[in-house]
Short mmCIF file of N, CA and C in Angstrom, two decimals:
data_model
loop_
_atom_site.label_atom_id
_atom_site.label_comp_id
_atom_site.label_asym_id
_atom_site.label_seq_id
_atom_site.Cartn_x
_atom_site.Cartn_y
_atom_site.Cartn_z
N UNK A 1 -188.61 -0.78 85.46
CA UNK A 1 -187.37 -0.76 86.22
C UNK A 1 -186.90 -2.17 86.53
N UNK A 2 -186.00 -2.25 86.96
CA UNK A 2 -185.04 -3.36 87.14
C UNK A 2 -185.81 -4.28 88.40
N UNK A 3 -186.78 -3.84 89.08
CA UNK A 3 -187.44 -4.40 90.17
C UNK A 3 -188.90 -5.30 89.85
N UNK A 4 -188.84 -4.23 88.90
CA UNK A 4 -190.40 -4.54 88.19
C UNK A 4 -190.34 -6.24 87.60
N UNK A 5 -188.69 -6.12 86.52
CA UNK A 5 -188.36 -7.16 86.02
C UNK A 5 -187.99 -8.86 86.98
N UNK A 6 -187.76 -8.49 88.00
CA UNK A 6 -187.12 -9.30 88.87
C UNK A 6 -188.16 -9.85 89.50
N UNK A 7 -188.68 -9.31 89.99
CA UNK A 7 -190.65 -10.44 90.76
C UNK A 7 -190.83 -11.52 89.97
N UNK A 8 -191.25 -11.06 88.64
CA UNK A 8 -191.56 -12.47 87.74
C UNK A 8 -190.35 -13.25 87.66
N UNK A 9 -189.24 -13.38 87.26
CA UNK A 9 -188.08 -14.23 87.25
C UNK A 9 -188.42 -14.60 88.79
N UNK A 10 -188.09 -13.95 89.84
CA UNK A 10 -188.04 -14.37 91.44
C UNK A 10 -188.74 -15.59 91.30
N UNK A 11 -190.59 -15.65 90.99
CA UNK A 11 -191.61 -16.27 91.25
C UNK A 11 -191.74 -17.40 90.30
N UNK A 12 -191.01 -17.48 89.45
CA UNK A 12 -190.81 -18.47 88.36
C UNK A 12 -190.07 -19.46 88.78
N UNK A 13 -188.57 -18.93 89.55
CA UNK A 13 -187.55 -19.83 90.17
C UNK A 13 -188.44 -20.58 91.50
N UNK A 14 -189.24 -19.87 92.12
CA UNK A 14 -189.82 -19.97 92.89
C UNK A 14 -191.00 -21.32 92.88
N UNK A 15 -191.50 -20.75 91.70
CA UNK A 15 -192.49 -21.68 91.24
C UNK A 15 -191.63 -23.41 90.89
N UNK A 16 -191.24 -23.31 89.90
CA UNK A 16 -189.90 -24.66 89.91
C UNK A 16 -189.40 -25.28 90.79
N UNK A 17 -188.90 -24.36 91.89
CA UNK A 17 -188.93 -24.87 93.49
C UNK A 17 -189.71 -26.00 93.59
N UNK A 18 -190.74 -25.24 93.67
CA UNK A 18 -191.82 -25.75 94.43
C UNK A 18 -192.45 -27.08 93.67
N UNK A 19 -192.34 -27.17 92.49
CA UNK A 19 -192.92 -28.37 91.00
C UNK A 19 -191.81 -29.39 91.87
N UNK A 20 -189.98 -29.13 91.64
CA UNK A 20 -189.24 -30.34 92.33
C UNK A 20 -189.66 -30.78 93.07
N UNK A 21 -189.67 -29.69 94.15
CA UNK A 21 -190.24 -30.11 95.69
C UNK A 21 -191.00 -31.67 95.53
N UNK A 22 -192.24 -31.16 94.79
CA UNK A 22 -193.35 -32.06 94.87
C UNK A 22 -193.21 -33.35 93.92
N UNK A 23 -192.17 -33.11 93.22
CA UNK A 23 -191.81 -34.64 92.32
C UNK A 23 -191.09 -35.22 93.27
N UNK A 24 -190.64 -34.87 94.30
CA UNK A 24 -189.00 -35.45 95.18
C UNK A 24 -190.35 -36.23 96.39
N UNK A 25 -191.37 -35.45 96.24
CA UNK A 25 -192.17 -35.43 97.36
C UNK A 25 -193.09 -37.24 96.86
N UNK A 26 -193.49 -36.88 95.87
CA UNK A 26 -194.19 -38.36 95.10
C UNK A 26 -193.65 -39.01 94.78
N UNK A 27 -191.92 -39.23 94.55
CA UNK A 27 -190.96 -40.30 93.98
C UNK A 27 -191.09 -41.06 95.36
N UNK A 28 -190.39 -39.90 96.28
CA UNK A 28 -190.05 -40.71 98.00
C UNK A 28 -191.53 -41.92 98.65
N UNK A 29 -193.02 -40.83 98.14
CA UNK A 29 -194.25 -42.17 98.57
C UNK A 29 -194.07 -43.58 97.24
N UNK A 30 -193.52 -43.44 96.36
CA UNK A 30 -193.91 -44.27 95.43
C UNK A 30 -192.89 -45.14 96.43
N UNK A 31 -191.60 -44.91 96.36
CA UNK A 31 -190.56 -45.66 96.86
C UNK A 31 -190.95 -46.59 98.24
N UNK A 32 -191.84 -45.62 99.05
CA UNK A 32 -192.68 -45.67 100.56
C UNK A 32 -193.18 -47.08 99.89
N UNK A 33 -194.49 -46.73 98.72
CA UNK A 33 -195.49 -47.89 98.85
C UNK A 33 -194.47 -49.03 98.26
N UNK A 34 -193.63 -48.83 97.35
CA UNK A 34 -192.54 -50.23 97.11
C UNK A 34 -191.95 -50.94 97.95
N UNK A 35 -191.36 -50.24 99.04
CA UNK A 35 -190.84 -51.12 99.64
C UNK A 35 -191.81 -51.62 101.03
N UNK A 36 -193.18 -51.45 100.94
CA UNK A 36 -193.87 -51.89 102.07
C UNK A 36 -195.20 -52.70 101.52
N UNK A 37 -194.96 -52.99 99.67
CA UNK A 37 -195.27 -54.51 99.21
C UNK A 37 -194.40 -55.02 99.69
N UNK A 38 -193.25 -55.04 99.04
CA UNK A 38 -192.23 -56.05 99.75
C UNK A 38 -192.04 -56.77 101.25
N UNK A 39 -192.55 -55.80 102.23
CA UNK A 39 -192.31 -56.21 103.08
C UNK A 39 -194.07 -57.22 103.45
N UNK A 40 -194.86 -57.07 102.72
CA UNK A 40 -196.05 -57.84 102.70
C UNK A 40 -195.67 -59.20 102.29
N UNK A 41 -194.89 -58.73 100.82
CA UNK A 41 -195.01 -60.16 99.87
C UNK A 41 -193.87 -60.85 100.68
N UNK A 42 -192.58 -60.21 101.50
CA UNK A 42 -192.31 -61.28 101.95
C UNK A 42 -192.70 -61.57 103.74
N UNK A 43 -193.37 -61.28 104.04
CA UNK A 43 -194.01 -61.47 104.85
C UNK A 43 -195.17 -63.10 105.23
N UNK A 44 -195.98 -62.79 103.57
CA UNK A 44 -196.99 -63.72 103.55
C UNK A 44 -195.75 -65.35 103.10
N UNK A 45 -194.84 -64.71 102.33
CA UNK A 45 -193.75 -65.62 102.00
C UNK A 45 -193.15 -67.08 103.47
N UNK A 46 -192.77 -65.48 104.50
CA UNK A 46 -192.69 -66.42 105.82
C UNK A 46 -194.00 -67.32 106.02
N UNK A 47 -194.67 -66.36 105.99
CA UNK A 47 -196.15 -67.53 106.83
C UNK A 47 -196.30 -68.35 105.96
N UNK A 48 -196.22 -68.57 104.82
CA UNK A 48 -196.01 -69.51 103.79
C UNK A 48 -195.15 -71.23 104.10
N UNK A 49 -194.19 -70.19 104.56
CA UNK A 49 -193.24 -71.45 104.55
C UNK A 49 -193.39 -71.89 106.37
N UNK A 50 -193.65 -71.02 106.80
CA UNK A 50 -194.14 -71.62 108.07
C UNK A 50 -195.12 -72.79 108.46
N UNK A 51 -195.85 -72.36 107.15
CA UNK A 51 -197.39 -73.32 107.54
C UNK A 51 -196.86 -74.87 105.96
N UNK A 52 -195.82 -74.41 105.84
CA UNK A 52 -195.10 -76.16 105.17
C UNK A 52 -194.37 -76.68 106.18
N UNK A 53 -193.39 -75.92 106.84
CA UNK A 53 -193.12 -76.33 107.84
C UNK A 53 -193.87 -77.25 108.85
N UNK A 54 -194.97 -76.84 109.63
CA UNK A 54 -195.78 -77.59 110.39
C UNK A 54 -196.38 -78.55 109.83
N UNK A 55 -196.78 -78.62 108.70
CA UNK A 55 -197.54 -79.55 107.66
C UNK A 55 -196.39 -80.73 107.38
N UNK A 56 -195.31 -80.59 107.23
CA UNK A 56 -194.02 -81.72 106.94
C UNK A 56 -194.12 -82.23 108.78
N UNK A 57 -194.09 -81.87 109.65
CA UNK A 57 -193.80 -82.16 110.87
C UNK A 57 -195.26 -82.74 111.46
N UNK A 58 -196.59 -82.48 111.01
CA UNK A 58 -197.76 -82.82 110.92
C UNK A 58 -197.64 -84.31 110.67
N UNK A 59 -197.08 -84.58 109.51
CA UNK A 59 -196.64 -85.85 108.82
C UNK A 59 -195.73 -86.45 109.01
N UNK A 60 -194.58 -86.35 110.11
CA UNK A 60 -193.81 -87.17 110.80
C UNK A 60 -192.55 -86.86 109.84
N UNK A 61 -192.52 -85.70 109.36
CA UNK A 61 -191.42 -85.60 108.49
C UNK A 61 -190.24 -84.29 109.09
N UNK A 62 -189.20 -84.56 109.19
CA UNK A 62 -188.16 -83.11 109.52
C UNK A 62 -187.84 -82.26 108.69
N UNK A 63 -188.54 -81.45 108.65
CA UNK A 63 -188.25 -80.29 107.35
C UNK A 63 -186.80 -80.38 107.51
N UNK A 64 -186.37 -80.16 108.45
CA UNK A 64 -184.65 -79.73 108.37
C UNK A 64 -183.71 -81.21 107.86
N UNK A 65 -184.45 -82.33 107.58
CA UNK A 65 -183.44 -83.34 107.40
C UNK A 65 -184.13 -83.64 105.85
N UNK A 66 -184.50 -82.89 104.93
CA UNK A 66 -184.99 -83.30 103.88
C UNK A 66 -183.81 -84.05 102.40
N UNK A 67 -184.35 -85.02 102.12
CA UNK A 67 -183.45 -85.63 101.14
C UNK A 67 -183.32 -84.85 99.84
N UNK A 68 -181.82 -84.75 99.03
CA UNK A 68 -181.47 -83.45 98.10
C UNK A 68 -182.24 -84.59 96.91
N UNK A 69 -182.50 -83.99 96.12
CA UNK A 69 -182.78 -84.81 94.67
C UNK A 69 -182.09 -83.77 93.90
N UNK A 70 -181.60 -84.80 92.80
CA UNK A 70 -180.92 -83.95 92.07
C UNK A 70 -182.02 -84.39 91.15
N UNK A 71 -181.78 -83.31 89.93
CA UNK A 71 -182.35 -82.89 88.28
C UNK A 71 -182.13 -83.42 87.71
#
């Protein structure tokens, strides 16, 4: 009967559901862990330039008044 036929189709759509679901579900952590390297790499980036900073001023030098050289 027409009911009989319809469970399996139902549970199939059902099933697919549920497969997206879980790709939408592992794209969104991949995206998670991408953008929270970034916020590491530029993170260590600041402390980076922080600790040139003190190191130029260590040495009697003004980071902020540095001479341009050209190429």
């Amino acid at each position: 009967d027409k009911t009989g036929n319809l469970l399996p189709w139902a549970l199939e759509l059902i099933e697919q559901e549920r497969q997206l679901v879980e790709q939408e579900r592992q794209r969104a952590e991949q995206e998670r862990q991408r953008a929270e390297q970034e916020r590491q790499r530029a993170e260590q980036e600041r402390q980076e330039k922080e600790r040139l900073i003190a190191y130029l001023r260590s040495q009697g030098v003004d980071p902020h008044n540095l001479p341009n050289h050209a190429g």
